Tab-separated table of N, CA and C in Angstrom:
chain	number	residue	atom	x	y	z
A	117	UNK	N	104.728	102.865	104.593
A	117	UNK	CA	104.348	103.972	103.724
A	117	UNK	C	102.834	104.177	103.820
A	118	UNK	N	102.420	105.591	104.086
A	118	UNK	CA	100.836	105.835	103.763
A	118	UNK	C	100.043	105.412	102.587
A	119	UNK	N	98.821	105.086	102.793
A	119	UNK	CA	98.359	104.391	101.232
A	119	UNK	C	98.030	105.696	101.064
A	120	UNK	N	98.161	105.104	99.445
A	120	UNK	CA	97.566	106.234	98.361
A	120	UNK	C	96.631	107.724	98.513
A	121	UNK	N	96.934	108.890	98.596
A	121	UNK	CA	95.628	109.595	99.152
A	121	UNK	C	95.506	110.431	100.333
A	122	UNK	N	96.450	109.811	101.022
A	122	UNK	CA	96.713	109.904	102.649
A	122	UNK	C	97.611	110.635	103.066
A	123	UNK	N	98.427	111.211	102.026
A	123	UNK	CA	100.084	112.615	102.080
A	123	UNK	C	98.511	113.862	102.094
A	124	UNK	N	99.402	114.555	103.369
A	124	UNK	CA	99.215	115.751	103.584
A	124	UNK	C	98.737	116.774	102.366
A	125	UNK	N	97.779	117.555	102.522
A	125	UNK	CA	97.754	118.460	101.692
A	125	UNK	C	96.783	119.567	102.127
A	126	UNK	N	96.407	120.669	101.463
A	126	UNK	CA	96.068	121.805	101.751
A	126	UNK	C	94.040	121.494	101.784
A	127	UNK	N	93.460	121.447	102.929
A	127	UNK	CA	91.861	121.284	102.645
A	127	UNK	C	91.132	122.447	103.462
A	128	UNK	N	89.790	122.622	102.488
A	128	UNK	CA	89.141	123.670	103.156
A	128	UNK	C	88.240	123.039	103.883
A	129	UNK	N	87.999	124.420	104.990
A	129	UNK	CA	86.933	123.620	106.159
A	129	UNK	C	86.020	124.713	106.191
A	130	UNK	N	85.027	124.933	105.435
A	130	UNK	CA	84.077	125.840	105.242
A	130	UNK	C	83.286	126.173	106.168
A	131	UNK	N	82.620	127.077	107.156
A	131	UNK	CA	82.085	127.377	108.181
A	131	UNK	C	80.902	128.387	107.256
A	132	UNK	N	79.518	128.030	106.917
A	132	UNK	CA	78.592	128.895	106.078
A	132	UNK	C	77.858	129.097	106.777
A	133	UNK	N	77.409	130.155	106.078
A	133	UNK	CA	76.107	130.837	106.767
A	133	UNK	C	76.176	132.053	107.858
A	134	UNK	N	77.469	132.663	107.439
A	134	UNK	CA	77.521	133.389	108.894
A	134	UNK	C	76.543	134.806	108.416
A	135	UNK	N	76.271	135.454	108.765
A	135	UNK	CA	75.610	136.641	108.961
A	135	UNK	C	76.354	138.042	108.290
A	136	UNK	N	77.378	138.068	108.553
A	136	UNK	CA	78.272	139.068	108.300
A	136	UNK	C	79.406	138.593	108.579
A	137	UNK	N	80.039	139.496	108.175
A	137	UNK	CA	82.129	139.324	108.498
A	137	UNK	C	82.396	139.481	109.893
A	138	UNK	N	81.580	140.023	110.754
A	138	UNK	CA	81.896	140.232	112.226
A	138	UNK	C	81.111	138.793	112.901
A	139	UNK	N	80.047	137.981	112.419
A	139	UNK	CA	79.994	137.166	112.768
A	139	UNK	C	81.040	135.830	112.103
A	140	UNK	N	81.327	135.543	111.270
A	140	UNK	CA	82.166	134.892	110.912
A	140	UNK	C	83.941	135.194	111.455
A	141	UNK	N	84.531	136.360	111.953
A	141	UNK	CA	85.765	137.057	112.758
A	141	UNK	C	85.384	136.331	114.190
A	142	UNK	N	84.074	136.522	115.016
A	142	UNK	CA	83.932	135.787	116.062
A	142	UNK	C	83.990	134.298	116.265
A	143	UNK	N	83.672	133.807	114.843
A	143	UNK	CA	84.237	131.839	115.330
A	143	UNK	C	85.177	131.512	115.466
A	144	UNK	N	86.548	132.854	114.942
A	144	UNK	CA	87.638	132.098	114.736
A	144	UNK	C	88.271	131.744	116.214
A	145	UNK	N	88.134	132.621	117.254
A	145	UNK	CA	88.839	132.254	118.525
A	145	UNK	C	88.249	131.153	118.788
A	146	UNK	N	87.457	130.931	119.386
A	146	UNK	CA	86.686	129.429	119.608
A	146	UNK	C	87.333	128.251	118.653
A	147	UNK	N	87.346	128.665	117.242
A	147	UNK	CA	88.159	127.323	116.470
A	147	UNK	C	89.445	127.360	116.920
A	148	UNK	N	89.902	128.285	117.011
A	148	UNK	CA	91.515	128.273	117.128
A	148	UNK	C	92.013	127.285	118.430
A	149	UNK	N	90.968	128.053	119.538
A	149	UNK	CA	91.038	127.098	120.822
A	149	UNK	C	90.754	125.510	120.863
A	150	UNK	N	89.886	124.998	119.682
A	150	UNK	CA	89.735	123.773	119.486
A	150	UNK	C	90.876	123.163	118.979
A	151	UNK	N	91.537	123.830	118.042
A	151	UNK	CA	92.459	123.373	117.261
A	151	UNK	C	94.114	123.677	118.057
A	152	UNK	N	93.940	124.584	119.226
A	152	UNK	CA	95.185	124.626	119.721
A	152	UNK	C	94.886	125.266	121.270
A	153	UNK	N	94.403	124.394	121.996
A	153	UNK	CA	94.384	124.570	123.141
A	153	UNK	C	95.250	125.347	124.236
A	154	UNK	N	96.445	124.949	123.987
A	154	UNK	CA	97.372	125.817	124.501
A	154	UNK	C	98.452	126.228	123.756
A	155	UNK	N	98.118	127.934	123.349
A	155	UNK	CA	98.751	128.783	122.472
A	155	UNK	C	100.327	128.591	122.592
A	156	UNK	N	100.470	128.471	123.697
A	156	UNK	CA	102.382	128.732	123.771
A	156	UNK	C	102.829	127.213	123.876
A	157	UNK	N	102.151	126.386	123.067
A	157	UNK	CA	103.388	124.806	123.016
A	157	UNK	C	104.353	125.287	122.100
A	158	UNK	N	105.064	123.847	122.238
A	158	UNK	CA	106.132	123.683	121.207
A	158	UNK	C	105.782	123.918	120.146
A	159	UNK	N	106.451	124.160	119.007
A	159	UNK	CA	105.800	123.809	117.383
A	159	UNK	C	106.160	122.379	117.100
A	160	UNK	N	105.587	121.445	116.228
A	160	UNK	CA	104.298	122.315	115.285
A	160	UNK	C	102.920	121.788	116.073
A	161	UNK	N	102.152	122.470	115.242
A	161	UNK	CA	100.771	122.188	115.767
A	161	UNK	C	100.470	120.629	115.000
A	162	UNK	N	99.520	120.130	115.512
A	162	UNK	CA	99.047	118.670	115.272
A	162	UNK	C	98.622	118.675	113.837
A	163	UNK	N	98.065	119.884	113.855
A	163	UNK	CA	97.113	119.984	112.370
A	163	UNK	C	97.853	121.740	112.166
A	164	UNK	N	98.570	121.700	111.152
A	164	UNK	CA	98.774	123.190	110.848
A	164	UNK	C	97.767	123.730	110.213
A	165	UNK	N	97.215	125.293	110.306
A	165	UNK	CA	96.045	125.797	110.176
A	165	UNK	C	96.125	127.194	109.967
A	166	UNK	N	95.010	127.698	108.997
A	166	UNK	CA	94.865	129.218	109.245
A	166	UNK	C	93.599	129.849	108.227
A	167	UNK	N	93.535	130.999	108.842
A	167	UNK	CA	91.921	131.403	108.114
A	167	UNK	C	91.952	132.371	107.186
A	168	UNK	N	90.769	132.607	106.565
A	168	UNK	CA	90.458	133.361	105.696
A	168	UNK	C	89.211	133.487	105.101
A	169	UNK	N	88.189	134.613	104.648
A	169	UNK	CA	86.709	134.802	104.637
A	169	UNK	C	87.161	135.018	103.152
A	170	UNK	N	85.465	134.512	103.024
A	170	UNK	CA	85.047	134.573	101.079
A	170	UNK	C	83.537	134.948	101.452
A	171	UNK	N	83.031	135.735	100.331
A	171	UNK	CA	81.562	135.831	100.633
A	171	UNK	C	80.713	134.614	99.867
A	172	UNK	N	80.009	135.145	100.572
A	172	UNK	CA	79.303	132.959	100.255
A	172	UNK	C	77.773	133.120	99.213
A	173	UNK	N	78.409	132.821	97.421
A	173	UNK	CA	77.323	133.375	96.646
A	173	UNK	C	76.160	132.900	96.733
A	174	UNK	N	76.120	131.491	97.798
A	174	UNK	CA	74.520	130.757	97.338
A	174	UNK	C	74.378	130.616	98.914
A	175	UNK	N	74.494	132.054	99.744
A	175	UNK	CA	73.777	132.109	101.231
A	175	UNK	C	72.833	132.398	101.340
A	176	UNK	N	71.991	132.018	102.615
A	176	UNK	CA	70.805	132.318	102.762
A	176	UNK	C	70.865	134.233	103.025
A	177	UNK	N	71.201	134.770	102.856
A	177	UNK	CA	71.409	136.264	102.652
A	177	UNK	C	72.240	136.947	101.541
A	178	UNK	N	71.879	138.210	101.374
A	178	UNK	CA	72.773	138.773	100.152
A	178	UNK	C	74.328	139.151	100.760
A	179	UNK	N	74.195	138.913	102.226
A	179	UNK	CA	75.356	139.520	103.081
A	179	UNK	C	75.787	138.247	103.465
A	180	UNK	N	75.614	136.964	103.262
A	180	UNK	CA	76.372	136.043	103.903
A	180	UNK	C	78.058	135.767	103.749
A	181	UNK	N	78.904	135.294	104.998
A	181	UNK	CA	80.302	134.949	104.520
A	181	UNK	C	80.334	133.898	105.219
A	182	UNK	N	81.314	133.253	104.403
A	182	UNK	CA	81.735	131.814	104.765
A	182	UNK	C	83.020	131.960	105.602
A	183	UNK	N	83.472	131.505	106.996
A	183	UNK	CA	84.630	131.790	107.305
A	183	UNK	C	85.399	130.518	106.860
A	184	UNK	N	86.876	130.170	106.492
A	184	UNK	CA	87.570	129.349	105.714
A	184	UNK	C	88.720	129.080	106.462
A	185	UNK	N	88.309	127.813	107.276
A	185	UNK	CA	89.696	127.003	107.685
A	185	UNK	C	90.804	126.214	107.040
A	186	UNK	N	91.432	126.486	106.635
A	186	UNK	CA	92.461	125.817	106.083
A	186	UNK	C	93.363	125.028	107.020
A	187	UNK	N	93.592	124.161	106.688
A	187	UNK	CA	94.253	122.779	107.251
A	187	UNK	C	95.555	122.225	106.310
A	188	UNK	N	96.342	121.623	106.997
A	188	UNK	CA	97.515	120.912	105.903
A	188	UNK	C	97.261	119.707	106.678
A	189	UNK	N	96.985	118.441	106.406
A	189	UNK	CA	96.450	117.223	106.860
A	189	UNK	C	96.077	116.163	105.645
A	190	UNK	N	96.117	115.291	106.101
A	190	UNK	CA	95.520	114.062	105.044
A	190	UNK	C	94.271	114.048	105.118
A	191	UNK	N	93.332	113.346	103.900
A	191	UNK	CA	91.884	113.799	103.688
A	191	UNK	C	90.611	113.201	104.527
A	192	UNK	N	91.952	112.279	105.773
A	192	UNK	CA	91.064	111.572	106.631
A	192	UNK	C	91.167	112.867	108.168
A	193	UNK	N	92.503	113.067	108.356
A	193	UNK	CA	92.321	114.122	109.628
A	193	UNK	C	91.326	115.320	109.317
A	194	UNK	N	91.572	115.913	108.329
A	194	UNK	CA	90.593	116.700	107.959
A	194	UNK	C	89.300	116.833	107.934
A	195	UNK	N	88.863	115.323	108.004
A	195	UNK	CA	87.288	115.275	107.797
A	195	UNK	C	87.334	114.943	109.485
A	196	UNK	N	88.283	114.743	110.183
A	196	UNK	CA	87.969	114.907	111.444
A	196	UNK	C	88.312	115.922	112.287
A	197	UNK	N	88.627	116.639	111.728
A	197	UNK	CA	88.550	118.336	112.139
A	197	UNK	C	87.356	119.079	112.160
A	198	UNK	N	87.128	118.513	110.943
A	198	UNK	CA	85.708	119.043	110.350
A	198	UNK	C	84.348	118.690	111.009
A	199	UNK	N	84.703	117.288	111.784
A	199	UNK	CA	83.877	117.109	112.932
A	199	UNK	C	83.707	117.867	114.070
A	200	UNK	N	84.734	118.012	114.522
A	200	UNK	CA	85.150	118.788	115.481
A	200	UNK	C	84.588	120.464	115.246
A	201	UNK	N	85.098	120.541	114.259
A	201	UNK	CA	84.180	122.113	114.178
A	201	UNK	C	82.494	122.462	114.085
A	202	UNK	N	82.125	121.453	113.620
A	202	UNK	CA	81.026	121.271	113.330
A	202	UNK	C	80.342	120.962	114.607
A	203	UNK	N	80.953	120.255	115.497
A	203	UNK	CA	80.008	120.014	117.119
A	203	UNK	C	80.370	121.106	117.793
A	204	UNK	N	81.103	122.276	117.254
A	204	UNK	CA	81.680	123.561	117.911
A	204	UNK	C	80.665	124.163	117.568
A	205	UNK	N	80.550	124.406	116.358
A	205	UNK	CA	79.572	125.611	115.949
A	205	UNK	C	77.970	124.756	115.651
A	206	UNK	N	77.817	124.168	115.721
A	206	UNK	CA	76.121	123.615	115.856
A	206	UNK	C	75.430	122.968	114.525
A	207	UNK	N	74.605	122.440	114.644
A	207	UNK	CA	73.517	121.477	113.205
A	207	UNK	C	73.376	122.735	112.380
A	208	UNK	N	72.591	124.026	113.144
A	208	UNK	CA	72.393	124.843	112.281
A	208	UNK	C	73.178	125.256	111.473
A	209	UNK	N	74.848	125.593	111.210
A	209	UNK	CA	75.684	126.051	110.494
A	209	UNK	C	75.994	125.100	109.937
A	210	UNK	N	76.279	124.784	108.641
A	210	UNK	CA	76.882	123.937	107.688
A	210	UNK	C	78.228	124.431	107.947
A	211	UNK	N	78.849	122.778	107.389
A	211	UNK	CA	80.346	122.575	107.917
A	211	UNK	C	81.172	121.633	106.841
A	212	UNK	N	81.430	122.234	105.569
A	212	UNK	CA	82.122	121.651	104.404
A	212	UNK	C	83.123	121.519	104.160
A	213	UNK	N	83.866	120.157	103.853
A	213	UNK	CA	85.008	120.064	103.308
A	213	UNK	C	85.595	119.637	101.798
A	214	UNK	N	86.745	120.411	101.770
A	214	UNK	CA	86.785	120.247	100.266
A	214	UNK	C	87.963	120.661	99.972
A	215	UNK	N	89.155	119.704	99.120
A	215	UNK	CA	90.346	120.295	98.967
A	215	UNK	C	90.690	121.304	98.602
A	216	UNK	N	91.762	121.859	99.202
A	216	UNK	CA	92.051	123.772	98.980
A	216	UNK	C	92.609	123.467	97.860
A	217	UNK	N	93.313	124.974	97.422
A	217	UNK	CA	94.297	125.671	96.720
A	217	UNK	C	95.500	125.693	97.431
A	218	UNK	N	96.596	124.836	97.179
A	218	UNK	CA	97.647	125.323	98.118
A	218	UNK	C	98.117	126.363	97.857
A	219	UNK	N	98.146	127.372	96.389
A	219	UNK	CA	98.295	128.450	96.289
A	219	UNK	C	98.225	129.655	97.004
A	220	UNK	N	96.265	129.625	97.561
A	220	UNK	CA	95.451	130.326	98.404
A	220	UNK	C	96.283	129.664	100.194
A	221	UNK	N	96.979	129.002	100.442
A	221	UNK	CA	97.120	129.079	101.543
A	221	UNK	C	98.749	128.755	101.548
A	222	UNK	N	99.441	129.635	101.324
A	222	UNK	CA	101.224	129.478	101.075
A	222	UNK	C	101.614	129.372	102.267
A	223	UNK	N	101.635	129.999	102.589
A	223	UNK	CA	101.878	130.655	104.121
A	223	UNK	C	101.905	128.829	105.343
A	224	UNK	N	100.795	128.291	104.811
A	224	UNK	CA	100.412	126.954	105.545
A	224	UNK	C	101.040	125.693	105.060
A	225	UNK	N	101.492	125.690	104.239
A	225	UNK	CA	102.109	124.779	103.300
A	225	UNK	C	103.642	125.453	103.856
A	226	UNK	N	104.072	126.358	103.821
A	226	UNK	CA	105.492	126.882	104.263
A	226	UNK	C	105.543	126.339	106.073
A	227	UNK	N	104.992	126.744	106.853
A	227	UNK	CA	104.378	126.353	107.979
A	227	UNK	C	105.274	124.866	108.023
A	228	UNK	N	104.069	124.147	107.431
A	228	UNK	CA	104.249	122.971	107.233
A	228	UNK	C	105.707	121.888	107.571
A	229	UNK	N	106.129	122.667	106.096
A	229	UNK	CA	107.911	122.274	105.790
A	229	UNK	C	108.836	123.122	107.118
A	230	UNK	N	108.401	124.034	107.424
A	230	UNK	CA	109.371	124.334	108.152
A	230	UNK	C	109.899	123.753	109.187
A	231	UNK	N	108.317	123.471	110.006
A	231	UNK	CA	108.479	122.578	111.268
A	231	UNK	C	108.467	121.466	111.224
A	232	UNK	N	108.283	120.675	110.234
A	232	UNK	CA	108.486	119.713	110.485
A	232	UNK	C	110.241	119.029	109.192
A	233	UNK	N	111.282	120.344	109.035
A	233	UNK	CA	112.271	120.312	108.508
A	233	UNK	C	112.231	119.418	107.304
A	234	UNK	N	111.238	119.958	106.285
A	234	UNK	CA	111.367	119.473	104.814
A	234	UNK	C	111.885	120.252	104.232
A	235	UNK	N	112.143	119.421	102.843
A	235	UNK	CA	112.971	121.087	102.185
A	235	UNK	C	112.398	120.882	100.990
A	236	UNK	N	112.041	122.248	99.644
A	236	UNK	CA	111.697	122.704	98.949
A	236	UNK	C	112.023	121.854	97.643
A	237	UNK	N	110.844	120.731	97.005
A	237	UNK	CA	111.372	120.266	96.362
A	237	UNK	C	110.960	121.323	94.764
């Protein structure tokens, strides 16, 4: 059994500082490719995943957005995702993690159960 802490759950992988929404829309291919190298495998993915932008109230601009990786992973893969993105996109961009909303990411949590045939408790 996993110790304590270590069951899957919904975490954010914060990508700040982007410039605008068109710079934050451009990281996502590059992450995606990190996170799934080759689009047409089997399911599921290693780390199930998916995005979504928030504007980012304490950016270094009045226009900054944060782009928002969401992950379903334990709070240790996650922080090694979060590595991974972070040597993707550079020192200069901050690269935060922090447990989601599984609410805010249904869709990934459904994902989840599907492929890997859980059922709805």
């Amino acid at each position: 059994m996993p110790p304590t802490g270590a069951e899957p759950r919904v975490h954010e992988i914060r990508i700040q500082d982007c410039t605008d929404t068109e710079e934050a829309l451009g990281l996502q291919e590059p992450v995606e490719r990190l996170l799934c190298p080759d689009p047409d495998h089997e399911p599921p993915c290693e780390v199930p995943w998916s995005f979504s932008l928030a504007e980012q109230a304490d950016g270094p601009r009045d226009t900054s957005m944060v782009l928002i990786l969401g992950v379903y992973a334990s709070p240790h893969r996650a922080m090694q995702v979060a590595e991974k993105v972070r040597a993707l996109v550079g020192e200069g961009r901050p690269v935060l993690v922090r447990e989601g909303d599984a609410e805010d990411f249904e869709e990934l949590v459904e994902q989840y159960r599907i492929e890997r045939g859980l059922r709805r408790s």
